[in-house]
Coordinates of C-alpha atoms in Angstrom, one line a residue:
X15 CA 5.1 32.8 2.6
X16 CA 3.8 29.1 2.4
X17 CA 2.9 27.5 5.8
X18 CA 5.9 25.4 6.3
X19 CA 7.9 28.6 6.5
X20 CA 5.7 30.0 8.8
X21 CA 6.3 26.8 10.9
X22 CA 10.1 27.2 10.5
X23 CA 10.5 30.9 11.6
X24 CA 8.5 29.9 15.0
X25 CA 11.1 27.1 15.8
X26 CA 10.8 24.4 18.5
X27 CA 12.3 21.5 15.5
X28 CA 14.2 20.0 18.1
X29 CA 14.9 16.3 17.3
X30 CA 14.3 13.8 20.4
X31 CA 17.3 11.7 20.0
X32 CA 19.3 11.2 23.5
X33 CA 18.1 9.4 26.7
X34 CA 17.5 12.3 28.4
X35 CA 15.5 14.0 25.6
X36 CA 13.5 11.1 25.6
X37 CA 12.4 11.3 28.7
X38 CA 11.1 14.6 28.9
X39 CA 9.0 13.9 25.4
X40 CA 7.7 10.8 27.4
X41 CA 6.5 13.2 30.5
X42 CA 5.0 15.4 28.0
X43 CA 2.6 13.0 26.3
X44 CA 1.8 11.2 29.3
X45 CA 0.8 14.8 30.5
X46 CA -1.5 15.6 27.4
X47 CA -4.7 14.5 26.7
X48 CA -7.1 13.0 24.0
X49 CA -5.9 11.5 20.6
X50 CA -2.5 11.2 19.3
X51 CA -1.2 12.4 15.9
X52 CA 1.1 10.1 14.7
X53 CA 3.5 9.7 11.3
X54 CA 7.0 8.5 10.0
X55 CA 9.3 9.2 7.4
X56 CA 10.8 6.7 5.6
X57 CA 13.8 6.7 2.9
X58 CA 11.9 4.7 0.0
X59 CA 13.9 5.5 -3.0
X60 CA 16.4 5.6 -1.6
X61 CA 17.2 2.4 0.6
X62 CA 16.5 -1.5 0.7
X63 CA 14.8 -1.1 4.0
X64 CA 11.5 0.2 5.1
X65 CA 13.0 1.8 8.7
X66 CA 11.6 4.8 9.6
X67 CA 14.3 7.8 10.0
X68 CA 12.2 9.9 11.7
X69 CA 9.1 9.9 14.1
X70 CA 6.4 12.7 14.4
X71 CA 3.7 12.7 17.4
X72 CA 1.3 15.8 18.1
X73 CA -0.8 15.2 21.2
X74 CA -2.8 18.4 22.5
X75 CA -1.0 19.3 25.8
X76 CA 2.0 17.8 24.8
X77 CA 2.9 19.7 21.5
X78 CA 5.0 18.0 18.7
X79 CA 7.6 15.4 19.2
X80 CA 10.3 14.7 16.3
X81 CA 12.0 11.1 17.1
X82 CA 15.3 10.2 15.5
X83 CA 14.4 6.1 15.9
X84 CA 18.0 5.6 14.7
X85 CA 19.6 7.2 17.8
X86 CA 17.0 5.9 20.5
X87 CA 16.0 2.3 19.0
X88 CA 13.1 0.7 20.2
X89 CA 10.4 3.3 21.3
X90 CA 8.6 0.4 23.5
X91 CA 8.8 3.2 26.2
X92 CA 6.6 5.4 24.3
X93 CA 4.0 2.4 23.4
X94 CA 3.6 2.1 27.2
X95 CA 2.3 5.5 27.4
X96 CA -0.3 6.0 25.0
X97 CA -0.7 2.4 23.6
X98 CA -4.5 2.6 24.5
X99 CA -5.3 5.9 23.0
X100 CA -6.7 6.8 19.5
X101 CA -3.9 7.1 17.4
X102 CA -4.5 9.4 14.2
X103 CA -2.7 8.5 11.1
X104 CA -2.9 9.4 7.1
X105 CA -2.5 6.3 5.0
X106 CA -1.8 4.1 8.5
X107 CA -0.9 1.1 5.9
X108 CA 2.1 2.6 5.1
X109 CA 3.3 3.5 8.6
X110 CA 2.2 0.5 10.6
X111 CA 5.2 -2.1 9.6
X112 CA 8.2 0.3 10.4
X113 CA 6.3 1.7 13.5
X114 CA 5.9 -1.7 14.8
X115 CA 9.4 -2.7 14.1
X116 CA 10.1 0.3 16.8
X117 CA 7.8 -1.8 19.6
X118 CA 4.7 0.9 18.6
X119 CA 1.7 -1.0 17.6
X120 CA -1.7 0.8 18.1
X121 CA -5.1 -0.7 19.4
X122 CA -7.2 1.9 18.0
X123 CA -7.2 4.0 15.2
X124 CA -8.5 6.6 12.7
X125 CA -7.4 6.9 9.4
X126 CA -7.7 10.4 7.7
X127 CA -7.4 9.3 4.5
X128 CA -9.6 6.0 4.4
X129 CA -11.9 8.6 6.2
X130 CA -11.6 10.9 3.8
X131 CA -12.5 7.9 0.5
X132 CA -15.5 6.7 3.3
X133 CA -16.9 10.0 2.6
X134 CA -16.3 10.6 -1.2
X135 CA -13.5 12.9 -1.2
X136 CA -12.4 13.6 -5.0
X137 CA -8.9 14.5 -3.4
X138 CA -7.3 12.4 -0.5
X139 CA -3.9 13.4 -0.3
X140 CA -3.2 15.0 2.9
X141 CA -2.3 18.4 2.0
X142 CA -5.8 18.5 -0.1
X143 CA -7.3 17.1 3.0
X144 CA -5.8 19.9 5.1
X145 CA -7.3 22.7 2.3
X146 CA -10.5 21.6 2.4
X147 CA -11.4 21.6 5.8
X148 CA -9.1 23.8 7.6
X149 CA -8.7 26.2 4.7
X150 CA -4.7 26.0 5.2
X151 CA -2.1 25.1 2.3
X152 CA 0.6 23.3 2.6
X153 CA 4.2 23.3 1.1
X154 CA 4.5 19.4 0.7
X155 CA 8.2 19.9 -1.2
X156 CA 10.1 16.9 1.2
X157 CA 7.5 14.0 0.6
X158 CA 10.0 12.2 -1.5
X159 CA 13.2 13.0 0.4
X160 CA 16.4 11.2 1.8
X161 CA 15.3 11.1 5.5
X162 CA 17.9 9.0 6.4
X163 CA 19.8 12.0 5.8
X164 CA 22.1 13.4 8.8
X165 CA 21.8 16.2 10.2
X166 CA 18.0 16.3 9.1
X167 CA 17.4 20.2 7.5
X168 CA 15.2 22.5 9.6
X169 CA 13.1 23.1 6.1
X170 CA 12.1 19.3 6.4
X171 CA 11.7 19.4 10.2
X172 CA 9.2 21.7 9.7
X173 CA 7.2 19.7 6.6
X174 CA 7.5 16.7 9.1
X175 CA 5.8 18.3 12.4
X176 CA 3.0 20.1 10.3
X177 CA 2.5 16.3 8.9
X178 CA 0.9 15.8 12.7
X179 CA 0.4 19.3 13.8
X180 CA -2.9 19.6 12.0
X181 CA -4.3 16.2 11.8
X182 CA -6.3 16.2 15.0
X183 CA -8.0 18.9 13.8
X184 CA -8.9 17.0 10.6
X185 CA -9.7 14.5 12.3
X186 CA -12.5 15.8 14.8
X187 CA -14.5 17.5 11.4
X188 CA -13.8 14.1 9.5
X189 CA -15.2 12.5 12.2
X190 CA -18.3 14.3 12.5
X191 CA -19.1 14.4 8.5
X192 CA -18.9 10.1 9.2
X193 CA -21.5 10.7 12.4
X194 CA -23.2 13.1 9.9
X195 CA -23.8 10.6 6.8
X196 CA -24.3 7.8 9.0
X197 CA -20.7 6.3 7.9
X198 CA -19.2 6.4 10.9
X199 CA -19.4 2.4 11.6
X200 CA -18.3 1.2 8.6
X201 CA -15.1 3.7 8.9
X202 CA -14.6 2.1 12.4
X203 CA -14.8 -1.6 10.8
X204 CA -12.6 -0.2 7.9
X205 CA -10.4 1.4 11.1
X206 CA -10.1 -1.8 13.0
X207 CA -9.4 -4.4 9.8
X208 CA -6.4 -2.3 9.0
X209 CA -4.7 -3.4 12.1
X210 CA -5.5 -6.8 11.2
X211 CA -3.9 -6.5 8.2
X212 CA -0.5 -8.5 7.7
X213 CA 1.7 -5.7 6.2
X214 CA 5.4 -5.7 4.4
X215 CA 5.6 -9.1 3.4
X216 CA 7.1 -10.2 0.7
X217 CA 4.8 -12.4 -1.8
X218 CA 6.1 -15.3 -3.8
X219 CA 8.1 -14.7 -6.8
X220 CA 8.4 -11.1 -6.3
X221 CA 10.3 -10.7 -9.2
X222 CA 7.3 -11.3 -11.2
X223 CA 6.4 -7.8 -10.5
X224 CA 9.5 -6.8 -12.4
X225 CA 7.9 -3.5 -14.8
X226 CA 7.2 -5.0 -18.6
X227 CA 8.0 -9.0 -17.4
X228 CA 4.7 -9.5 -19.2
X229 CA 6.4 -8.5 -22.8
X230 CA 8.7 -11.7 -22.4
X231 CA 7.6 -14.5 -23.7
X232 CA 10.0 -17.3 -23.5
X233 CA 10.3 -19.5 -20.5
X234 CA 14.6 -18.6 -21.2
X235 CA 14.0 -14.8 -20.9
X236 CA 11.6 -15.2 -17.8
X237 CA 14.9 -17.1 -16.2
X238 CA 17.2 -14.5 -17.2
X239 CA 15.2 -11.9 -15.7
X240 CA 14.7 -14.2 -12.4
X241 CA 18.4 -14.5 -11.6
X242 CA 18.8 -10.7 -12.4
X243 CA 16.0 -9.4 -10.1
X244 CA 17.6 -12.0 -7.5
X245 CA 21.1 -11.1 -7.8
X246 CA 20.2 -6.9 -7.3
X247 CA 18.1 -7.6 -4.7
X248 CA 20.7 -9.2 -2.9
X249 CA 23.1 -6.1 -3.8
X250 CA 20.3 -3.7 -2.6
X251 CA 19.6 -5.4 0.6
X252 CA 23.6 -6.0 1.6
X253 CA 24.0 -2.1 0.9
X254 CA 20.7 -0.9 2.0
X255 CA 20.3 0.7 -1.4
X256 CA 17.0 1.1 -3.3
X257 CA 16.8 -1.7 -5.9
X258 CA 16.1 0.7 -8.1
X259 CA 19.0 3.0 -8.0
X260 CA 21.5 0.1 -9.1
X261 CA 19.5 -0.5 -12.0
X262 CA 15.6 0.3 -12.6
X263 CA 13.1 -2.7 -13.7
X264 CA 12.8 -1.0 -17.4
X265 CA 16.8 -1.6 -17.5
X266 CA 16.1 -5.3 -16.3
X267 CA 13.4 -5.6 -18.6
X268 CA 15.8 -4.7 -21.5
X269 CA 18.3 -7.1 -20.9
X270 CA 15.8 -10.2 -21.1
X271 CA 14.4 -9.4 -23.8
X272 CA 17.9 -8.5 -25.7
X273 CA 19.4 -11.7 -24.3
X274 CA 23.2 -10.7 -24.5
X275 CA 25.4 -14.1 -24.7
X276 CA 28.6 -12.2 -23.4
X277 CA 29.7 -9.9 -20.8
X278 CA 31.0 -7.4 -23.7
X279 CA 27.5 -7.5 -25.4
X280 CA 26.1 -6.9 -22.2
X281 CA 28.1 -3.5 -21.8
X282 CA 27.2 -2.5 -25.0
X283 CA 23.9 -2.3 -24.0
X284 CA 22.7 1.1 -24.2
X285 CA 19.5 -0.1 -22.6
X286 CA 21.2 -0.9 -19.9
X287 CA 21.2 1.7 -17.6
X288 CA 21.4 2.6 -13.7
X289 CA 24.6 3.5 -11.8
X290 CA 25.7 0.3 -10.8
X291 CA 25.2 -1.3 -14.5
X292 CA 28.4 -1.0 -15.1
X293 CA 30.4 -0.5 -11.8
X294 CA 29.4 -4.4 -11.2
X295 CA 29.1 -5.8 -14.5
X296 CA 30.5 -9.0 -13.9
X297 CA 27.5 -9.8 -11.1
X298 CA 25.1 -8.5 -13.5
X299 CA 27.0 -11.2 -16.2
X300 CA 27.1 -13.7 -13.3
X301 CA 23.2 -14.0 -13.1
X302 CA 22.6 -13.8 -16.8
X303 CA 25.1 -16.8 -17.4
X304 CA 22.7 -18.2 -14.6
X305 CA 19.6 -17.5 -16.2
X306 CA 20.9 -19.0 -19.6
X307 CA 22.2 -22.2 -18.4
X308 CA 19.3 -23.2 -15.7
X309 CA 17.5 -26.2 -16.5
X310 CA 15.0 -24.6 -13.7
X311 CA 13.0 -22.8 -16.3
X312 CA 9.7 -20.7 -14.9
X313 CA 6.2 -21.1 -16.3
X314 CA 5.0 -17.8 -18.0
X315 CA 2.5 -17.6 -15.3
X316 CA 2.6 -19.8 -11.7
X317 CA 0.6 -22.9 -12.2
X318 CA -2.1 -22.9 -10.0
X319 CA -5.3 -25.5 -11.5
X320 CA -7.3 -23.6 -8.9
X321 CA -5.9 -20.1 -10.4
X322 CA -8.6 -18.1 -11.5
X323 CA -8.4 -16.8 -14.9
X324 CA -8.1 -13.0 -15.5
X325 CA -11.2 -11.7 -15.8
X326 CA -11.0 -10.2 -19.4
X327 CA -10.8 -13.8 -20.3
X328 CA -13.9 -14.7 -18.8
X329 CA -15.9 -13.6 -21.8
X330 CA -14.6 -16.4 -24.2
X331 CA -13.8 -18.8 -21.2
X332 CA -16.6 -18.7 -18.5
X333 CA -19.7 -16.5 -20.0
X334 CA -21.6 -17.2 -16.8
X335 CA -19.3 -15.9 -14.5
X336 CA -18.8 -13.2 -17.2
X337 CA -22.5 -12.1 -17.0
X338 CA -22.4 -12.6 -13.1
X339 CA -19.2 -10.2 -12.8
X340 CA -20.8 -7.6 -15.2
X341 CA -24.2 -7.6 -13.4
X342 CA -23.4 -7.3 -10.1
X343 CA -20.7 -4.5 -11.3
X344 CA -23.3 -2.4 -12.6
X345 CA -25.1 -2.9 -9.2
X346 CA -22.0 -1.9 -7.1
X347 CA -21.1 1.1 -9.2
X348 CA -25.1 2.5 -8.7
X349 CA -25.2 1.9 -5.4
X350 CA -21.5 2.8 -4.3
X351 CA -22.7 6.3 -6.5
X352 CA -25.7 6.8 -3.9
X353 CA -23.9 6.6 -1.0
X354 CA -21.1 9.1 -2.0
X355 CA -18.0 6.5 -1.7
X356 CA -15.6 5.0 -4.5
X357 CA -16.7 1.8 -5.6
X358 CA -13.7 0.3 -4.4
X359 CA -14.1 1.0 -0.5
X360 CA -17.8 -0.6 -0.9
X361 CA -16.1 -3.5 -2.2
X362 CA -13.1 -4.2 -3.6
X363 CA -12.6 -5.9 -7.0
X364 CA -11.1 -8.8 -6.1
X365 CA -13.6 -9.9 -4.1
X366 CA -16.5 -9.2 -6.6
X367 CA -14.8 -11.4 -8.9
X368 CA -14.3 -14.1 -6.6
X369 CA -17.0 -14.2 -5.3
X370 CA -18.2 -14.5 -9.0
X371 CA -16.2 -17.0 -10.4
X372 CA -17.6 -20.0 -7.6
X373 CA -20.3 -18.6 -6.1
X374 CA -21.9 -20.4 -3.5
X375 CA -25.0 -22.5 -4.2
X376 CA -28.0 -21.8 -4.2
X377 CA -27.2 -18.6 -4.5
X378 CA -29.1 -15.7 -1.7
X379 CA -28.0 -12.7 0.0
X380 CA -27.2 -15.5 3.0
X381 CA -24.9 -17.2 1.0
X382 CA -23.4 -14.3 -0.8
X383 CA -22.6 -12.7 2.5
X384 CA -20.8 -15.4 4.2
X385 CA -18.8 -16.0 0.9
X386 CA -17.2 -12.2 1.2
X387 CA -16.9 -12.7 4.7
X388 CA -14.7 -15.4 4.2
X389 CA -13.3 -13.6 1.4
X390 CA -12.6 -11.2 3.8
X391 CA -14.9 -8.2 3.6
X392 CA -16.5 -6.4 6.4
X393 CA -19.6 -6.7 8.3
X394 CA -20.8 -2.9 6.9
X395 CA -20.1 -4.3 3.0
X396 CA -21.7 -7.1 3.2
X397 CA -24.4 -5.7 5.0
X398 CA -25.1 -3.3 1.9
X399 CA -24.0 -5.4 -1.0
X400 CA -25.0 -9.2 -0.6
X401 CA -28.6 -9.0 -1.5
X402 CA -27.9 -6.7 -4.2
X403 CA -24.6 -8.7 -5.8
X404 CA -27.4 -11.9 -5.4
X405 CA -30.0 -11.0 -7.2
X406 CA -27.6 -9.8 -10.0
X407 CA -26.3 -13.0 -9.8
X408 CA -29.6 -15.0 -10.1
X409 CA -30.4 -12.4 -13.7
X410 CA -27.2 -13.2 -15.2
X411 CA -27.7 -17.3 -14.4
X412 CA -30.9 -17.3 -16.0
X413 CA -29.9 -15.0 -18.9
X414 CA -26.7 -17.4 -19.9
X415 CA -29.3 -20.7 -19.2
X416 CA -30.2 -21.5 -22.9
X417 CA -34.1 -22.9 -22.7
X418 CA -33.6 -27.1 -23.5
X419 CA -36.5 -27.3 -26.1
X420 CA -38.3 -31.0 -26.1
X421 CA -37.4 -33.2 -29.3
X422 CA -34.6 -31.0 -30.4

């Protein structure tokens, strides 16, 4: 029998989700003590919004609270209680925005599973987290569910509270391994950026993220596609309906790059597929007439003269930034390997590569540091890359500097 069963048969799944109820949970944790365990469900998948359906706290003292947020609303209450205490999360970038659209917005954090990357972890997931240290196995069969589902099922009741249940306890060893491999600064930097972070917006021309946009080539297809992403995204948000499930991106995709030029053609589409392709086919046709009568035709790419190019064409296009990039790569990747963290958390990619495209003149570990800074890395990166990323980049500008011979 898996854990989550076990967790079942001992009951106490009550969901918070009356005044009264609320209450109570709110003398509990003001009556408990130390950190606070903390994570929601969402329905991603399965609706336009990023809500959270359901609220799990674990505080020792207090045991486990299960919040419908749908039946109470705003949990403000709750921030006034244990706004100033440590909260615990796994992944807190993905909770953070629909907590904080429930008034609950943490000063103080610790992330299990940026923890967990700080300190070299092969796996991060939670329930290989939980293994490792505690030993304990978890039954994670709800992750993807339908939690705006009502009544919630005791079976994911149980996944939910054993989400929180455990992770204090993760927490206090992953916090000593930090203290242990002298990490445990940097993870409070990495901690406190993340709440700094501005999360859930929407960029620009989202629907350039459409899945295989980059196969169409014609400014005409790019417009089709435009007014198709627009027009479900509109449908998904009016019904709170995953964009997907009307009709996926590969579906999209298809119909650009067939270019039907009626609605019958459109229907014959096999490609076509979802289960609102056909039950609104004439807004599907709507936006494609749209699309193929627009004189507001998009670029393949936005135009941006400060844009910098992707940096597999740097080779052919800018072979000093190329050998600057490549250098201080190689330095990252040996010196991310020595102190037992993905090359990524030392510093992400991005960063490197802007930082190599323009870097700041002369170049020294000075200059390279405020440049990320700006950039927006933290104290602890900087602190171990800058003079490492400058000398690379003072070898690869004198390797690409051709000698200027006299009288040639």
């Amino acid at each position: 029998m898996g854990l989550d069963a076990d967790r079942l048969k001992a009951g106490g799944l009550e969901v918070i989700e009356t005044e009264e109820q609320l209450q109570e949970a709110l003398q509990r944790l003001a009556a408990g003590t130390g950190p606070v365990a903390v994570d929601a469900e969402r329905a991603s998948g399965y609706r336009y919004s990023e809500r959270a359906y359901l609220v799990q706290l674990y505080r020792r003292g207090s045991g486990t609270l299960l919040i419908d947020p749908i039946a109470t609303g705003s949990l403000a209450r709750l921030q006034d209680v244990i706004g100033d205490e440590e909260w615990i999360f796994h992944a807190a970038t993905q909770d953070l925005t629909c907590l904080r659209e429930l008034d609950l917005d943490p000063s103080l954090i610790f992330d299990t599973e940026l923890a967990a990357r700080l300190l070299g972890y092969e796996r991060v997931g939670l329930g290989a987290v939980i293994e490792r240290l505690l030993g304990i196995t978890l039954e994670k069969a709800h992750s993807a569910a339908d939690w705006s589902t009502r009544p919630l099922p005791e079976t994911w009741l149980a996944y939910a509270a054993l989400d929180v249940e455990l992770l204090i306890d993760v927490r206090d060893q992953l916090n000593q391994e930090l203290q242990d491999a002298d990490k445990l600064d940097a993870a409070r930097e990495e901690f406190a950026d993340i709440l700094t972070r501005e999360l859930g917006a929407k960029k620009p021309d989202a629907w350039r993220r459409i899945g295989g946009i980059s196969r169409l080539r014609s400014p005409r297809a790019l417009a089709v596609a435009r007014e198709l992403w627009l027009s479900r995204d509109e449908a998904a948000r009016s019904t709170d309906t995953a964009p997907g499930r009307l009709f996926p991106d590969r579906a999209l995709a298809a119909v650009a790059t067939a270019m039907p030029r009626s609605r019958g053609e459109l229907a014959r589409l096999k490609e076509f597929t979802g289960r609102a392709s056909r039950t609104q086919l004439d807004r599907w046709w709507a936006a494609i007439e749209r699309g193929l009568t627009t004189e507001d035709l998009p670029p393949q790419a936005p135009r941006d003269p400060e844009r910098m190019p992707h940096h597999r064409q740097w080779e052919q296009r800018a072979p000093e930034a190329d050998r600057r990039l490549k250098l201080a790569r190689e330095f990252l990747v040996a010196h991310a390997e020595s102190l037992q963290m993905p090359v990524e958390n030392l510093l992400t990619p991005e960063l490197l590569r802007r930082a190599a495209w323009k870097p700041r003149q002369p170049v020294s570990a000075e200059a390279v540091a405020e440049h990320l800074r700006e950039l927006g890395a933290r104290a602890w990166q900087t602190s171990e890359v800058a003079q490492g990323i400058a000398v690379a980049f003072v070898e690869a500008d004198q390797l690409t500097s051709a000698p200027t011979v006299e009288g040639s």
